mmCIF file of C-alpha atoms in Angstrom:
data_model
loop_
_atom_site.group_PDB
_atom_site.id
_atom_site.type_symbol
_atom_site.label_atom_id
_atom_site.label_comp_id
_atom_site.label_asym_id
_atom_site.label_seq_id
_atom_site.Cartn_x
_atom_site.Cartn_y
_atom_site.Cartn_z
ATOM 1 C CA UNK A 1 0.346 -0.415 -0.396
ATOM 2 C CA UNK A 2 2.513 2.356 0.895
ATOM 3 C CA UNK A 3 4.673 1.285 -2.156
ATOM 4 C CA UNK A 4 1.475 2.415 -4.736
ATOM 5 C CA UNK A 5 0.710 5.648 -2.461
ATOM 6 C CA UNK A 6 4.723 6.828 -3.275
ATOM 7 C CA UNK A 7 3.880 5.888 -7.230
ATOM 8 C CA UNK A 8 1.205 8.034 -6.794
ATOM 9 C CA UNK A 9 2.707 11.399 -5.155
ATOM 10 C CA UNK A 10 5.271 10.566 -7.840
ATOM 11 C CA UNK A 11 3.098 10.334 -10.692
ATOM 12 C CA UNK A 12 1.172 13.249 -9.499
ATOM 13 C CA UNK A 13 4.165 15.545 -9.506
ATOM 14 C CA UNK A 14 5.901 14.455 -12.267
ATOM 15 C CA UNK A 15 3.316 14.823 -15.181
ATOM 16 C CA UNK A 16 1.820 18.296 -14.638
ATOM 17 C CA UNK A 17 5.853 19.163 -14.038
ATOM 18 C CA UNK A 18 6.452 17.780 -17.536
ATOM 19 C CA UNK A 19 3.941 19.119 -19.082
ATOM 20 C CA UNK A 20 4.941 22.456 -18.258
ATOM 21 C CA UNK A 21 8.566 21.814 -18.997
ATOM 22 C CA UNK A 22 7.041 20.790 -22.044
ATOM 23 C CA UNK A 23 4.816 24.240 -23.037
ATOM 24 C CA UNK A 24 8.087 26.251 -21.441
ATOM 25 C CA UNK A 25 10.371 24.711 -24.444
ATOM 26 C CA UNK A 26 7.386 25.312 -26.752
ATOM 27 C CA UNK A 27 7.610 28.877 -26.275
ATOM 28 C CA UNK A 28 11.074 29.295 -26.746
ATOM 29 C CA UNK A 29 11.359 27.161 -30.032
ATOM 30 C CA UNK A 30 8.027 28.670 -31.183
ATOM 31 C CA UNK A 31 9.831 32.168 -30.468
ATOM 32 C CA UNK A 32 12.944 31.223 -32.605
ATOM 33 C CA UNK A 33 11.458 29.164 -35.279
ATOM 34 C CA UNK A 34 8.181 31.078 -35.253
ATOM 35 C CA UNK A 35 4.448 29.193 -34.755
ATOM 36 C CA UNK A 36 4.180 27.210 -37.737
ATOM 37 C CA UNK A 37 7.823 25.600 -36.381
ATOM 38 C CA UNK A 38 6.264 21.701 -36.417
ATOM 39 C CA UNK A 39 9.139 20.921 -32.943
ATOM 40 C CA UNK A 40 7.063 23.531 -31.636
ATOM 41 C CA UNK A 41 3.444 21.947 -32.533
ATOM 42 C CA UNK A 42 4.601 18.459 -31.967
ATOM 43 C CA UNK A 43 5.587 19.782 -27.931
ATOM 44 C CA UNK A 44 2.124 21.649 -27.745
ATOM 45 C CA UNK A 45 0.823 17.902 -28.823
ATOM 46 C CA UNK A 46 3.208 16.333 -26.373
ATOM 47 C CA UNK A 47 1.715 18.690 -23.577
ATOM 48 C CA UNK A 48 -2.396 18.684 -24.127
ATOM 49 C CA UNK A 49 -1.364 14.644 -24.056
ATOM 50 C CA UNK A 50 0.281 14.940 -20.688
ATOM 51 C CA UNK A 51 -2.533 17.255 -20.184
ATOM 52 C CA UNK A 52 -5.566 17.143 -21.816
ATOM 53 C CA UNK A 53 -7.057 19.994 -19.790
ATOM 54 C CA UNK A 54 -4.220 22.802 -20.464
#
């Protein structure tokens, strides 16, 4: 039970942090390469997969 709770806590923290990081990286790539950049679009998709409501 404790192990399961630890995993849940890790995922509860790791997923939002990863989604935030992908969004921040996408912003930087978008600034450099423009809004139509395939890399920026891919990073945004990754963010939406991790956090569908964001």
